[in-house]
């Protein structure tokens, strides 16, 4: 998808401008590269082959920090995509002796119920922000916007703007509003 293409399921209004409503692309398809692979993988999310392939094309996994829980929802549609989450999340049990030395390590996949518990905090934060829950089973990837070479640089810019405006760096309506407005400015679809 080109940077100028418009995703009909995303937050573009009837005039072709990016509106501030946001979207989880509920009806949108995954990135085409994801269609080449199916089935559960024992790899962690950032180690999946399709994630690596997309990274080579300029995509970056969305940050996992809870402060950015809403980020894929408000990121410009032409610069976000998703793939099915085929990864395995692991619980690691480390046994120590009386001297603090590791005597054993056991890794087991998390059960579905445990994965849902991990999502509970995310869902609670989205509820507090008045946003719908994310569609389950997706890994989000973003491309940088504006003059920034990497998503991390965009996030550093957003943190700096928040700090300059006295907005605390945590998932809040204030950070959500600031992020929406700043992304619109960076993409040229909002007020300067």
Coordinates of C-alpha atoms in Angstrom, one line a residue:
X1 CA 0.0 0.0 0.0
X2 CA 1.4 3.4 -0.9
X3 CA 1.7 6.2 1.6
X4 CA -1.0 8.1 -0.4
X5 CA -3.5 5.3 -0.6
X6 CA -6.6 5.5 1.5
X7 CA -7.9 2.6 3.5
X8 CA -11.7 2.6 3.3
X9 CA -11.9 1.0 6.8
X10 CA -9.6 3.5 8.3
X11 CA -10.1 7.0 9.7
X12 CA -10.4 8.9 6.3
X13 CA -13.5 11.1 5.9
X14 CA -15.6 11.5 2.8
X15 CA -13.4 14.4 1.6
X16 CA -10.3 12.3 1.7
X17 CA -8.9 13.9 4.9
X18 CA -7.8 11.9 7.9
X19 CA -10.4 12.4 10.6
X20 CA -9.7 11.9 14.3
X21 CA -12.1 9.0 14.9
X22 CA -9.5 6.2 14.5
X23 CA -10.0 2.6 13.7
X24 CA -8.7 -0.9 14.4
X25 CA -9.3 -1.8 10.8
X26 CA -11.9 -4.3 12.0
X27 CA -12.8 -5.4 8.5
X28 CA -9.5 -4.8 6.9
X29 CA -7.3 -7.7 5.7
X30 CA -3.9 -8.5 7.1
X31 CA -0.7 -7.5 5.2
X32 CA -0.4 -9.7 2.1
X33 CA 2.9 -11.1 3.3
X34 CA 1.2 -12.6 6.3
X35 CA -1.0 -14.8 4.0
X36 CA 2.0 -16.9 3.0
X37 CA 2.2 -18.5 6.5
X38 CA -0.4 -20.3 8.6
X39 CA -0.4 -22.2 11.8
X40 CA 1.0 -21.6 15.3
X41 CA 4.7 -20.9 15.5
X42 CA 6.9 -21.4 18.6
X43 CA 8.6 -18.1 17.8
X44 CA 8.0 -15.0 19.9
X45 CA 6.2 -12.2 18.1
X46 CA 9.3 -10.2 17.1
X47 CA 10.9 -13.4 15.8
X48 CA 8.2 -14.4 13.3
X49 CA 9.5 -14.6 9.7
X50 CA 6.7 -12.4 8.4
X51 CA 7.6 -9.7 11.0
X52 CA 11.3 -9.9 9.9
X53 CA 10.2 -9.6 6.2
X54 CA 8.0 -6.6 6.9
X55 CA 10.8 -5.0 8.9
X56 CA 13.0 -5.3 5.8
X57 CA 10.3 -3.3 4.0
X58 CA 10.3 -0.5 6.5
X59 CA 7.6 -1.7 8.9
X60 CA 8.3 -1.8 12.7
X61 CA 6.3 -3.6 15.4
X62 CA 4.1 -1.2 17.3
X63 CA 5.4 -0.4 20.8
X64 CA 4.3 -2.6 23.6
X65 CA 4.4 0.2 26.3
X66 CA 1.0 0.5 27.9
X67 CA 1.2 4.3 27.4
X68 CA 0.9 3.7 23.7
X69 CA -2.0 1.1 23.9
X70 CA -4.1 3.3 21.5
X71 CA -1.3 4.0 19.0
X72 CA -2.3 1.6 16.1
X73 CA -5.9 3.0 16.5
X74 CA -4.8 6.5 15.7
X75 CA -1.8 5.9 13.4
X76 CA -2.4 7.0 9.8
X77 CA -4.0 4.0 8.0
X78 CA -1.5 4.1 5.1
X79 CA 1.3 3.7 7.6
X80 CA -0.1 0.9 9.7
X81 CA -0.8 -2.8 9.0
X82 CA -1.4 -6.0 10.9
X83 CA -0.6 -9.6 10.7
X84 CA -2.2 -12.6 12.5
X85 CA -0.5 -13.4 15.7
X86 CA 0.9 -16.9 15.2
X87 CA 3.4 -16.5 17.9
X88 CA 3.8 -18.3 21.2
X89 CA 4.0 -16.4 24.5
X90 CA 6.1 -18.3 27.0
X91 CA 6.1 -18.6 30.8
X92 CA 9.6 -19.1 32.1
X93 CA 10.1 -20.8 35.5
X94 CA 13.6 -20.4 36.9
X95 CA 14.7 -22.5 39.9
X96 CA 17.5 -21.3 42.2
X97 CA 19.5 -23.0 44.9
X98 CA 20.1 -21.5 48.3
X99 CA 23.0 -19.4 47.0
X100 CA 21.1 -17.8 44.1
X101 CA 22.5 -20.0 41.4
X102 CA 20.2 -21.2 38.6
X103 CA 19.5 -24.9 38.9
X104 CA 16.9 -25.2 36.2
X105 CA 14.8 -23.3 33.7
X106 CA 11.5 -24.5 32.2
X107 CA 9.6 -22.7 29.5
X108 CA 6.0 -23.6 28.8
X109 CA 3.5 -21.9 26.4
X110 CA 0.9 -19.7 28.1
X111 CA -2.6 -21.1 27.9
X112 CA -5.4 -19.1 26.3
X113 CA -6.8 -18.1 29.7
X114 CA -3.4 -16.7 30.7
X115 CA -3.1 -14.8 27.4
X116 CA -6.5 -13.2 28.1
X117 CA -5.3 -12.1 31.5
X118 CA -2.4 -10.4 29.8
X119 CA -4.9 -8.5 27.6
X120 CA -7.1 -7.5 30.5
X121 CA -5.0 -4.4 31.4
X122 CA -5.0 -3.3 27.8
X123 CA -8.7 -3.6 27.6
X124 CA -9.2 -1.7 30.9
X125 CA -7.0 1.2 29.5
X126 CA -8.9 1.3 26.2
X127 CA -12.2 1.3 28.2
X128 CA -10.9 4.3 30.2
X129 CA -10.0 6.1 27.0
X130 CA -13.5 5.4 25.5
X131 CA -12.0 3.3 22.7
X132 CA -13.2 0.0 21.5
X133 CA -11.1 -3.1 22.3
X134 CA -8.5 -4.3 19.8
X135 CA -9.5 -7.2 17.5
X136 CA -7.9 -10.2 19.1
X137 CA -5.0 -12.1 17.5
X138 CA -3.3 -9.3 15.7
X139 CA 0.3 -8.0 15.7
X140 CA 0.5 -4.3 14.6
X141 CA 3.2 -2.8 12.5
X142 CA 3.8 0.8 11.8
X143 CA 5.9 2.9 9.4
X144 CA 7.4 6.2 10.5
X145 CA 5.5 9.4 9.5
X146 CA 6.6 13.0 8.9
X147 CA 10.4 13.7 8.6
X148 CA 11.3 10.9 11.0
X149 CA 13.3 7.9 9.9
X150 CA 12.0 5.4 12.4
X151 CA 8.8 4.9 14.5
X152 CA 11.0 5.3 17.6
X153 CA 11.9 8.8 16.5
X154 CA 8.2 9.7 16.0
X155 CA 7.5 8.4 19.5
X156 CA 10.5 10.4 20.9
X157 CA 8.9 13.5 19.2
X158 CA 5.5 12.8 20.7
X159 CA 7.0 12.3 24.1
X160 CA 8.9 15.7 23.8
X161 CA 5.7 17.5 22.7
X162 CA 3.8 15.9 25.6
X163 CA 6.5 17.0 28.0
X164 CA 6.6 20.5 26.6
X165 CA 2.8 20.8 27.0
X166 CA 2.8 19.3 30.5
X167 CA 1.0 16.1 29.4
X168 CA 2.0 13.1 31.6
X169 CA 3.4 10.2 29.6
X170 CA 0.7 7.5 30.4
X171 CA -2.3 6.2 28.6
X172 CA -4.7 9.1 29.1
X173 CA -7.3 11.1 27.2
X174 CA -4.7 14.0 27.1
X175 CA -2.0 11.9 25.6
X176 CA -4.5 10.3 23.1
X177 CA -5.7 13.8 22.0
X178 CA -2.2 15.2 21.7
X179 CA -1.0 12.1 19.7
X180 CA -4.0 12.3 17.3
X181 CA -3.4 16.0 16.7
X182 CA 0.4 15.7 16.3
X183 CA 0.1 12.7 13.9
X184 CA -2.4 14.7 11.8
X185 CA 0.1 17.6 11.7
X186 CA 3.0 15.3 10.7
X187 CA 1.0 13.7 7.9
X188 CA -0.2 17.1 6.6
X189 CA -3.9 16.1 7.2
X190 CA -4.5 18.4 10.2
X191 CA -3.9 21.9 11.3
X192 CA -0.2 23.0 11.5

